[in-house]
């Protein structure tokens, strides 16, 4: 009963909500395809085992024509692609579901949407073997109360990076093991004039600011949320004060307070920042001359921890799910099984630059040299875990909004870390109690 009540509230509130989660993703316009409830009936012209499904996803998730043809040749199932900007997908799904329609048979599912979609009962549970679960640690992010709601296809876990040449110029001989070492090394880099603002930190009022605090607290102290969904005060406040000290000591560029989180991350690619904990995509960016002006100076390392390297890292992956109102569920499940198979993950890395969610495939690509300058990328992938004890909550969007607004006020000098924590703690406690 509670789930149905939440579902009705979500239909009303989510239609007007701004999309969050991976935040700042580039939009792509709709292409020829389908809208809610259209053209997703089985195609009677197909042979036995055939049919037709619709697939709604952003541009970076669309397979090539040759890949789609291979799937159709193998299964007899035709795939009608509806390419939609990431920011629009959730709104379209909400609108369709409110009318009892399937926006598509297979749809993009961001990590931050899982709790909302589960509460509203908009995704069909999927069967996943123990072998796949072992090979795909990010599945935990898309699991609620034992139900796997989507299969992750693109990995994005937190990895740390630092500029080794700047360390050498400052006389620092070893990579940082702890967050305290990172802090002290940043002070040395600044004092010696090697790097004015060594720490890349998103502080604007946007999603990347709240997720950064989460993984900082998680890697620093091993916990973010209590079992009842409230913030763990000791851990989160310690992480928040760490950020406050970075700001006070001018180790963060003042522009990070108002620029986009991605712009803050990118400072390491120009040498204006020395240290970053951020997306795995920066492994490739650090070797691409179109993105990076300090090629050969950036090394990916394990994320620091409190007393040694952190034993966990947080992932923000993307997945594919089957919509509850689909009339082609079995065909849709076959497509997701094919799309997330080991063979396709390797092919999609080549054609779409997607980081595999299967650790076995990631290891193969690194061993084969197809992913260069990998550093600790493989080791970090084996430490992926979720900081949410009960899975992603249905109120994630509101919670994130409260967190990043409080951090931004602190960054702008309108609040102390204690005051910012008090504001976000009150809101999260209120949401968790509802």
Short mmCIF file of C-alpha atoms in Angstrom, two decimals:
data_model
loop_
_atom_site.label_atom_id
_atom_site.label_comp_id
_atom_site.label_asym_id
_atom_site.label_seq_id
_atom_site.Cartn_x
_atom_site.Cartn_y
_atom_site.Cartn_z
CA UNK A 1 0.00 0.00 0.00
CA UNK A 2 2.83 2.37 0.89
CA UNK A 3 4.44 1.75 -2.50
CA UNK A 4 1.21 2.68 -4.31
CA UNK A 5 0.88 5.91 -2.33
CA UNK A 6 4.46 6.82 -3.12
CA UNK A 7 3.86 6.03 -6.77
CA UNK A 8 0.99 8.49 -6.99
CA UNK A 9 3.02 11.20 -5.28
CA UNK A 10 5.91 10.59 -7.63
CA UNK A 11 3.74 10.89 -10.71
CA UNK A 12 2.75 14.35 -9.53
CA UNK A 13 6.12 15.57 -8.30
CA UNK A 14 8.56 13.96 -10.71
CA UNK A 15 6.94 15.32 -13.82
CA UNK A 16 8.05 18.76 -12.73
CA UNK A 17 11.35 17.75 -11.15
CA UNK A 18 14.66 18.60 -12.65
CA UNK A 19 16.71 15.55 -13.58
CA UNK A 20 19.66 14.82 -11.33
CA UNK A 21 22.08 11.96 -10.89
CA UNK A 22 24.85 12.02 -13.42
CA UNK A 23 24.13 15.73 -13.76
CA UNK A 24 25.27 17.94 -16.59
CA UNK A 25 24.90 15.25 -19.24
CA UNK A 26 24.69 16.61 -22.75
CA UNK A 27 21.34 16.47 -24.41
CA UNK A 28 20.70 14.90 -27.76
CA UNK A 29 17.52 15.51 -29.72
CA UNK A 30 14.93 12.87 -30.50
CA UNK A 31 15.49 10.93 -33.68
CA UNK A 32 13.06 8.85 -35.65
CA UNK A 33 11.53 6.41 -33.23
CA UNK A 34 8.52 6.02 -30.98
CA UNK A 35 6.66 7.85 -28.29
CA UNK A 36 4.87 6.29 -25.34
CA UNK A 37 2.84 3.27 -26.28
CA UNK A 38 3.54 3.47 -30.02
CA UNK A 39 4.94 0.75 -32.27
CA UNK A 40 5.94 -1.56 -29.45
CA UNK A 41 3.54 -4.34 -30.38
CA UNK A 42 4.99 -7.59 -31.76
CA UNK A 43 5.67 -7.51 -35.48
CA UNK A 44 3.71 -10.36 -37.03
CA UNK A 45 5.91 -10.22 -40.13
CA UNK A 46 8.86 -11.52 -38.10
CA UNK A 47 9.59 -15.22 -38.04
CA UNK A 48 9.31 -17.52 -35.03
CA UNK A 49 11.05 -16.07 -31.99
CA UNK A 50 10.91 -12.61 -33.51
CA UNK A 51 8.96 -9.50 -32.68
CA UNK A 52 9.70 -5.84 -32.27
CA UNK A 53 10.79 -3.76 -29.29
CA UNK A 54 11.45 -0.08 -28.71
CA UNK A 55 14.63 1.14 -27.08
CA UNK A 56 14.89 4.62 -25.51
CA UNK A 57 18.35 5.84 -24.54
CA UNK A 58 20.76 8.79 -24.93
CA UNK A 59 23.10 8.96 -27.90
CA UNK A 60 26.10 7.40 -26.12
CA UNK A 61 24.13 4.20 -25.42
CA UNK A 62 22.92 3.52 -28.96
CA UNK A 63 24.61 0.52 -30.63
CA UNK A 64 25.76 0.78 -34.24
CA UNK A 65 23.46 -0.28 -37.07
CA UNK A 66 25.65 -3.33 -37.66
CA UNK A 67 25.40 -4.34 -34.00
CA UNK A 68 21.61 -3.99 -34.01
CA UNK A 69 21.39 -5.98 -37.24
CA UNK A 70 23.45 -8.76 -35.67
CA UNK A 71 20.99 -8.91 -32.75
CA UNK A 72 18.02 -9.08 -35.13
CA UNK A 73 19.69 -11.76 -37.25
CA UNK A 74 20.37 -13.81 -34.13
CA UNK A 75 16.97 -13.45 -32.44
CA UNK A 76 14.51 -12.29 -35.08
CA UNK A 77 13.69 -9.33 -32.82
CA UNK A 78 13.68 -5.93 -34.51
CA UNK A 79 14.85 -2.97 -32.39
CA UNK A 80 13.27 0.43 -33.03
CA UNK A 81 15.58 3.05 -31.54
CA UNK A 82 14.31 6.23 -29.91
CA UNK A 83 17.34 8.40 -29.17
CA UNK A 84 16.42 10.93 -26.47
CA UNK A 85 18.45 13.42 -24.46
CA UNK A 86 19.37 12.03 -21.04
CA UNK A 87 17.66 14.90 -19.20
CA UNK A 88 14.34 14.11 -20.92
CA UNK A 89 14.15 10.34 -20.47
CA UNK A 90 12.88 10.31 -16.90
CA UNK A 91 10.20 12.92 -17.59
CA UNK A 92 8.98 10.97 -20.62
CA UNK A 93 8.81 7.75 -18.62
CA UNK A 94 6.91 9.45 -15.79
CA UNK A 95 4.37 10.95 -18.18
CA UNK A 96 3.81 7.67 -20.00
CA UNK A 97 3.56 5.62 -16.79
CA UNK A 98 0.96 8.04 -15.39
CA UNK A 99 -1.25 7.01 -18.31
CA UNK A 100 -0.46 3.32 -17.96
CA UNK A 101 1.71 3.34 -21.09
CA UNK A 102 5.19 2.05 -21.83
CA UNK A 103 7.44 4.89 -22.95
CA UNK A 104 9.54 2.10 -24.51
CA UNK A 105 10.16 -1.58 -23.87
CA UNK A 106 13.80 -1.02 -22.88
CA UNK A 107 14.79 2.27 -21.27
CA UNK A 108 17.84 3.99 -19.82
CA UNK A 109 17.93 3.84 -16.00
CA UNK A 110 20.33 6.15 -14.19
CA UNK A 111 21.66 5.02 -10.80
CA UNK A 112 19.90 7.89 -9.02
CA UNK A 113 16.45 6.96 -10.38
CA UNK A 114 16.34 3.44 -8.96
CA UNK A 115 14.60 4.22 -5.67
CA UNK A 116 11.97 6.40 -7.31
CA UNK A 117 11.21 3.89 -10.05
CA UNK A 118 11.02 1.01 -7.58
CA UNK A 119 8.64 2.90 -5.29
CA UNK A 120 6.41 3.68 -8.28
CA UNK A 121 6.65 0.08 -9.57
CA UNK A 122 7.71 1.17 -13.06
CA UNK A 123 10.41 -1.44 -13.74
CA UNK A 124 10.16 -5.16 -14.31
CA UNK A 125 12.47 -7.24 -12.04
CA UNK A 126 15.20 -9.07 -13.95
CA UNK A 127 16.76 -12.49 -13.40
CA UNK A 128 20.54 -12.40 -13.04
CA UNK A 129 22.85 -15.36 -12.45
CA UNK A 130 25.21 -15.54 -9.49
CA UNK A 131 28.11 -15.59 -11.96
CA UNK A 132 27.05 -12.26 -13.47
CA UNK A 133 26.49 -10.74 -10.03
CA UNK A 134 30.03 -11.72 -9.07
CA UNK A 135 31.48 -10.18 -12.23
CA UNK A 136 29.34 -7.01 -12.12
CA UNK A 137 29.61 -5.31 -8.69
CA UNK A 138 27.61 -2.26 -9.82
CA UNK A 139 24.49 -4.46 -9.91
CA UNK A 140 24.16 -3.67 -6.20
CA UNK A 141 23.27 -0.08 -7.12
CA UNK A 142 20.27 -1.28 -9.14
CA UNK A 143 19.01 -3.76 -6.55
CA UNK A 144 16.18 -2.98 -4.12
CA UNK A 145 14.96 -5.49 -1.53
CA UNK A 146 16.57 -8.31 -3.49
CA UNK A 147 15.06 -7.22 -6.83
CA UNK A 148 17.42 -6.43 -9.71
CA UNK A 149 15.66 -3.60 -11.55
CA UNK A 150 18.17 -2.83 -14.30
CA UNK A 151 21.48 -4.13 -15.66
CA UNK A 152 24.37 -1.61 -15.71
CA UNK A 153 26.03 -1.14 -19.09
CA UNK A 154 28.35 1.83 -18.47
CA UNK A 155 30.63 1.95 -15.47
CA UNK A 156 31.53 5.20 -13.73
CA UNK A 157 33.19 4.66 -10.38
CA UNK A 158 35.37 7.07 -8.44
CA UNK A 159 39.09 6.91 -9.09
CA UNK A 160 41.79 9.34 -7.95
CA UNK A 161 44.31 11.11 -10.19
CA UNK A 162 47.36 13.25 -9.47
CA UNK A 163 49.99 15.13 -11.47
CA UNK A 164 53.28 13.32 -10.84
CA UNK A 165 55.46 16.00 -12.47
CA UNK A 166 54.11 18.64 -10.10
CA UNK A 167 54.90 16.34 -7.18
CA UNK A 168 58.47 16.03 -8.42
CA UNK A 169 58.76 19.80 -8.88
CA UNK A 170 57.58 20.28 -5.29
CA UNK A 171 59.96 17.63 -3.95
CA UNK A 172 57.16 15.21 -2.99
CA UNK A 173 58.36 11.67 -3.61
CA UNK A 174 55.39 9.36 -3.02
CA UNK A 175 51.75 9.22 -4.06
CA UNK A 176 49.25 10.08 -1.30
CA UNK A 177 47.83 7.22 0.75
CA UNK A 178 45.43 9.17 2.97
CA UNK A 179 43.20 12.22 2.67
CA UNK A 180 45.41 14.01 5.20
CA UNK A 181 48.42 13.42 2.96
CA UNK A 182 46.51 14.81 -0.01
CA UNK A 183 45.73 17.92 2.01
CA UNK A 184 49.32 18.45 3.22
CA UNK A 185 50.73 17.83 -0.25
CA UNK A 186 48.32 20.37 -1.73
CA UNK A 187 49.55 22.94 0.80
CA UNK A 188 53.17 22.18 -0.20
CA UNK A 189 52.35 22.52 -3.90
CA UNK A 190 50.78 25.92 -3.26
CA UNK A 191 53.52 27.18 -0.93
CA UNK A 192 56.23 26.28 -3.45
CA UNK A 193 54.37 27.96 -6.30
CA UNK A 194 53.98 24.76 -8.29
CA UNK A 195 50.16 24.85 -8.40
CA UNK A 196 48.03 27.69 -7.06
CA UNK A 197 44.81 25.71 -6.60
CA UNK A 198 45.82 22.03 -6.38
CA UNK A 199 42.52 20.41 -5.36
CA UNK A 200 39.73 20.06 -7.95
CA UNK A 201 36.43 20.24 -6.05
CA UNK A 202 32.88 20.88 -7.37
CA UNK A 203 31.12 23.40 -5.12
CA UNK A 204 28.38 24.83 -7.30
CA UNK A 205 24.71 24.13 -6.49
CA UNK A 206 24.49 20.98 -8.61
CA UNK A 207 24.46 17.20 -8.38
CA UNK A 208 28.23 16.65 -8.64
CA UNK A 209 28.68 18.66 -5.45
CA UNK A 210 26.46 16.36 -3.38
CA UNK A 211 27.88 13.14 -4.81
CA UNK A 212 31.42 14.38 -4.16
CA UNK A 213 30.61 14.83 -0.47
CA UNK A 214 29.11 11.34 -0.40
CA UNK A 215 32.13 9.57 -1.81
CA UNK A 216 34.52 11.71 0.23
CA UNK A 217 32.74 10.63 3.43
CA UNK A 218 32.47 7.05 2.15
CA UNK A 219 36.14 6.64 1.27
CA UNK A 220 37.28 8.61 4.31
CA UNK A 221 35.16 6.83 6.93
CA UNK A 222 33.42 3.89 5.26
CA UNK A 223 29.91 5.19 5.89
CA UNK A 224 27.59 7.97 4.71
CA UNK A 225 24.10 6.96 5.84
CA UNK A 226 22.80 5.23 8.92
CA UNK A 227 20.57 2.17 8.56
CA UNK A 228 17.48 4.36 8.92
CA UNK A 229 18.54 6.55 5.97
CA UNK A 230 19.70 9.53 8.02
CA UNK A 231 23.16 11.04 7.62
CA UNK A 232 25.97 9.61 9.71
CA UNK A 233 27.04 12.76 11.54
CA UNK A 234 30.63 11.82 12.42
CA UNK A 235 31.46 10.78 8.88
CA UNK A 236 29.61 13.42 6.85
CA UNK A 237 30.54 16.34 9.07
CA UNK A 238 34.22 15.30 8.98
CA UNK A 239 34.10 15.26 5.16
CA UNK A 240 32.30 18.60 5.09
CA UNK A 241 34.93 20.20 7.36
CA UNK A 242 37.65 18.77 5.12
CA UNK A 243 36.09 20.66 2.21
CA UNK A 244 35.70 23.79 4.35
CA UNK A 245 39.42 23.73 5.21
CA UNK A 246 40.37 23.30 1.55
CA UNK A 247 38.37 26.43 0.77
CA UNK A 248 39.75 28.45 3.71
CA UNK A 249 43.34 27.57 2.80
CA UNK A 250 42.66 28.58 -0.82
CA UNK A 251 43.58 25.15 -2.15
CA UNK A 252 40.46 25.18 -4.34
CA UNK A 253 40.02 27.58 -7.24
CA UNK A 254 37.39 30.23 -6.32
CA UNK A 255 35.87 29.55 -9.75
CA UNK A 256 34.90 26.05 -8.56
CA UNK A 257 32.25 27.67 -6.35
CA UNK A 258 30.20 28.81 -9.34
CA UNK A 259 31.46 26.85 -12.36
CA UNK A 260 30.07 23.46 -13.36
CA UNK A 261 31.33 20.39 -11.61
CA UNK A 262 32.76 19.07 -14.86
CA UNK A 263 34.75 22.28 -15.31
CA UNK A 264 36.16 21.76 -11.81
CA UNK A 265 37.16 18.20 -12.72
CA UNK A 266 38.77 19.29 -15.98
CA UNK A 267 41.25 21.56 -14.22
CA UNK A 268 43.52 18.56 -13.72
CA UNK A 269 43.71 18.16 -17.52
CA UNK A 270 45.22 21.64 -17.89
CA UNK A 271 47.57 21.43 -14.91
CA UNK A 272 45.66 24.07 -12.95
CA UNK A 273 44.76 21.34 -10.45
CA UNK A 274 47.01 18.59 -9.16
CA UNK A 275 44.58 16.18 -7.51
CA UNK A 276 41.16 14.87 -8.52
CA UNK A 277 38.87 12.11 -7.37
CA UNK A 278 36.39 11.76 -10.17
CA UNK A 279 34.99 9.78 -13.10
CA UNK A 280 36.79 6.83 -14.70
CA UNK A 281 36.39 8.63 -18.05
CA UNK A 282 39.38 10.79 -17.08
CA UNK A 283 41.63 7.79 -17.69
CA UNK A 284 40.97 8.21 -21.41
CA UNK A 285 40.84 12.00 -21.23
CA UNK A 286 44.32 12.09 -19.70
CA UNK A 287 45.78 10.48 -22.84
CA UNK A 288 43.75 12.45 -25.40
CA UNK A 289 45.54 15.52 -26.73
CA UNK A 290 42.19 17.14 -27.54
CA UNK A 291 41.27 17.02 -23.84
CA UNK A 292 44.58 17.15 -22.00
CA UNK A 293 47.54 19.54 -22.20
CA UNK A 294 49.64 17.65 -19.62
CA UNK A 295 49.70 14.20 -21.23
CA UNK A 296 52.11 11.86 -19.49
CA UNK A 297 51.89 13.71 -16.17
CA UNK A 298 48.60 12.33 -14.77
CA UNK A 299 48.49 8.96 -12.99
CA UNK A 300 45.27 7.18 -11.89
CA UNK A 301 45.64 5.85 -8.32
CA UNK A 302 43.54 4.15 -5.68
CA UNK A 303 41.35 6.58 -3.76
CA UNK A 304 42.91 7.66 -0.44
CA UNK A 305 41.34 6.69 2.87
CA UNK A 306 41.57 7.71 6.50
CA UNK A 307 44.61 5.70 7.60
CA UNK A 308 45.57 4.05 4.29
CA UNK A 309 44.01 3.60 0.86
CA UNK A 310 40.22 3.40 0.99
CA UNK A 311 38.71 -0.09 0.93
CA UNK A 312 35.57 1.04 -0.95
CA UNK A 313 34.67 3.31 -3.82
CA UNK A 314 31.34 4.68 -5.01
CA UNK A 315 29.93 4.08 -8.48
CA UNK A 316 27.52 6.20 -10.50
CA UNK A 317 26.66 3.82 -13.36
CA UNK A 318 23.98 3.75 -16.02
CA UNK A 319 21.79 0.77 -16.83
CA UNK A 320 19.00 -0.61 -18.98
CA UNK A 321 15.64 -1.76 -17.62
CA UNK A 322 12.36 -3.18 -18.88
CA UNK A 323 9.36 -0.93 -18.32
CA UNK A 324 6.48 -2.42 -16.31
CA UNK A 325 3.89 -1.57 -18.97
CA UNK A 326 5.81 -3.20 -21.81
CA UNK A 327 3.87 -5.83 -23.74
CA UNK A 328 7.12 -7.32 -25.02
CA UNK A 329 8.90 -8.12 -21.77
CA UNK A 330 10.56 -11.37 -22.85
CA UNK A 331 11.93 -9.83 -26.05
CA UNK A 332 13.11 -6.80 -24.05
CA UNK A 333 14.92 -9.03 -21.56
CA UNK A 334 16.67 -10.84 -24.41
CA UNK A 335 17.88 -7.50 -25.74
CA UNK A 336 19.29 -6.44 -22.35
CA UNK A 337 20.97 -9.82 -21.91
CA UNK A 338 22.61 -9.39 -25.33
CA UNK A 339 23.50 -5.73 -24.80
CA UNK A 340 25.21 -6.36 -21.44
CA UNK A 341 26.94 -9.60 -22.46
CA UNK A 342 30.73 -9.81 -22.22
CA UNK A 343 31.10 -9.79 -26.00
CA UNK A 344 28.96 -6.68 -26.45
CA UNK A 345 30.60 -4.83 -23.55
CA UNK A 346 33.92 -5.21 -25.33
CA UNK A 347 32.43 -4.04 -28.63
CA UNK A 348 30.63 -1.09 -27.03
CA UNK A 349 33.88 0.06 -25.46
CA UNK A 350 35.34 0.25 -28.95
CA UNK A 351 32.37 1.92 -30.64
CA UNK A 352 30.84 3.95 -27.77
CA UNK A 353 33.82 4.26 -25.35
CA UNK A 354 31.64 2.71 -22.61
CA UNK A 355 33.59 1.50 -19.57
CA UNK A 356 32.56 -2.17 -19.03
CA UNK A 357 30.56 -3.06 -15.94
CA UNK A 358 31.88 -6.62 -16.07
CA UNK A 359 35.24 -6.71 -14.31
CA UNK A 360 36.38 -9.61 -16.50
CA UNK A 361 35.90 -7.47 -19.63
CA UNK A 362 37.54 -4.43 -18.05
CA UNK A 363 40.58 -6.53 -17.13
CA UNK A 364 40.82 -7.90 -20.67
CA UNK A 365 40.73 -4.42 -22.22
CA UNK A 366 43.42 -3.19 -19.84
CA UNK A 367 45.60 -6.28 -20.37
CA UNK A 368 45.22 -5.93 -24.15
CA UNK A 369 46.27 -2.27 -24.00
CA UNK A 370 42.94 -1.03 -25.37
CA UNK A 371 42.58 1.15 -22.27
CA UNK A 372 45.82 3.07 -21.79
CA UNK A 373 47.25 4.73 -18.69
CA UNK A 374 44.91 2.58 -16.60
CA UNK A 375 46.97 2.87 -13.42
CA UNK A 376 44.88 1.56 -10.50
CA UNK A 377 41.70 1.39 -12.58
CA UNK A 378 41.31 -2.39 -12.30
CA UNK A 379 42.17 -2.52 -8.60
CA UNK A 380 39.65 0.23 -7.86
CA UNK A 381 36.91 -1.55 -9.83
CA UNK A 382 37.14 -4.46 -7.41
CA UNK A 383 36.31 -2.13 -4.49
CA UNK A 384 32.97 -0.87 -5.83
CA UNK A 385 30.26 -0.79 -3.15
CA UNK A 386 27.11 1.19 -2.38
CA UNK A 387 26.94 3.72 0.49
CA UNK A 388 23.14 3.34 0.65
CA UNK A 389 22.24 0.65 3.24
CA UNK A 390 18.73 0.12 1.84
CA UNK A 391 19.51 0.98 -1.77
CA UNK A 392 18.92 4.32 -3.51
CA UNK A 393 16.01 6.02 -1.69
CA UNK A 394 12.89 7.21 -3.51
CA UNK A 395 13.57 10.76 -2.28
CA UNK A 396 17.13 10.90 -3.64
CA UNK A 397 16.46 13.95 -5.82
CA UNK A 398 15.19 16.08 -2.92
CA UNK A 399 17.98 14.86 -0.66
CA UNK A 400 20.69 15.70 -3.18
CA UNK A 401 19.18 19.14 -3.72
CA UNK A 402 19.38 19.86 0.01
CA UNK A 403 22.99 18.66 0.24
CA UNK A 404 24.42 20.58 -2.69
CA UNK A 405 22.63 23.81 -1.78
CA UNK A 406 24.02 23.67 1.76
CA UNK A 407 27.55 22.99 0.46
CA UNK A 408 27.32 25.85 -1.99
CA UNK A 409 26.27 28.24 0.80
CA UNK A 410 29.28 27.09 2.81
CA UNK A 411 31.56 27.62 -0.19
CA UNK A 412 30.23 31.16 -0.65
CA UNK A 413 30.85 31.97 3.01
CA UNK A 414 27.17 32.13 3.94
CA UNK A 415 27.41 29.17 6.33
CA UNK A 416 30.00 27.30 8.37
CA UNK A 417 30.43 23.56 7.89
CA UNK A 418 28.46 22.95 11.09
CA UNK A 419 25.59 25.12 9.90
CA UNK A 420 25.60 23.52 6.45
CA UNK A 421 25.51 20.08 8.02
CA UNK A 422 22.64 21.04 10.31
CA UNK A 423 20.61 22.23 7.32
CA UNK A 424 21.14 19.12 5.24
CA UNK A 425 20.76 16.78 8.22
CA UNK A 426 17.33 18.21 9.07
CA UNK A 427 16.07 17.77 5.52
CA UNK A 428 17.44 14.25 5.09
CA UNK A 429 15.96 13.18 8.45
CA UNK A 430 12.59 14.59 7.40
CA UNK A 431 12.69 12.73 4.08
CA UNK A 432 13.82 9.47 5.66
CA UNK A 433 10.96 9.62 8.17
CA UNK A 434 8.21 10.04 5.57
#
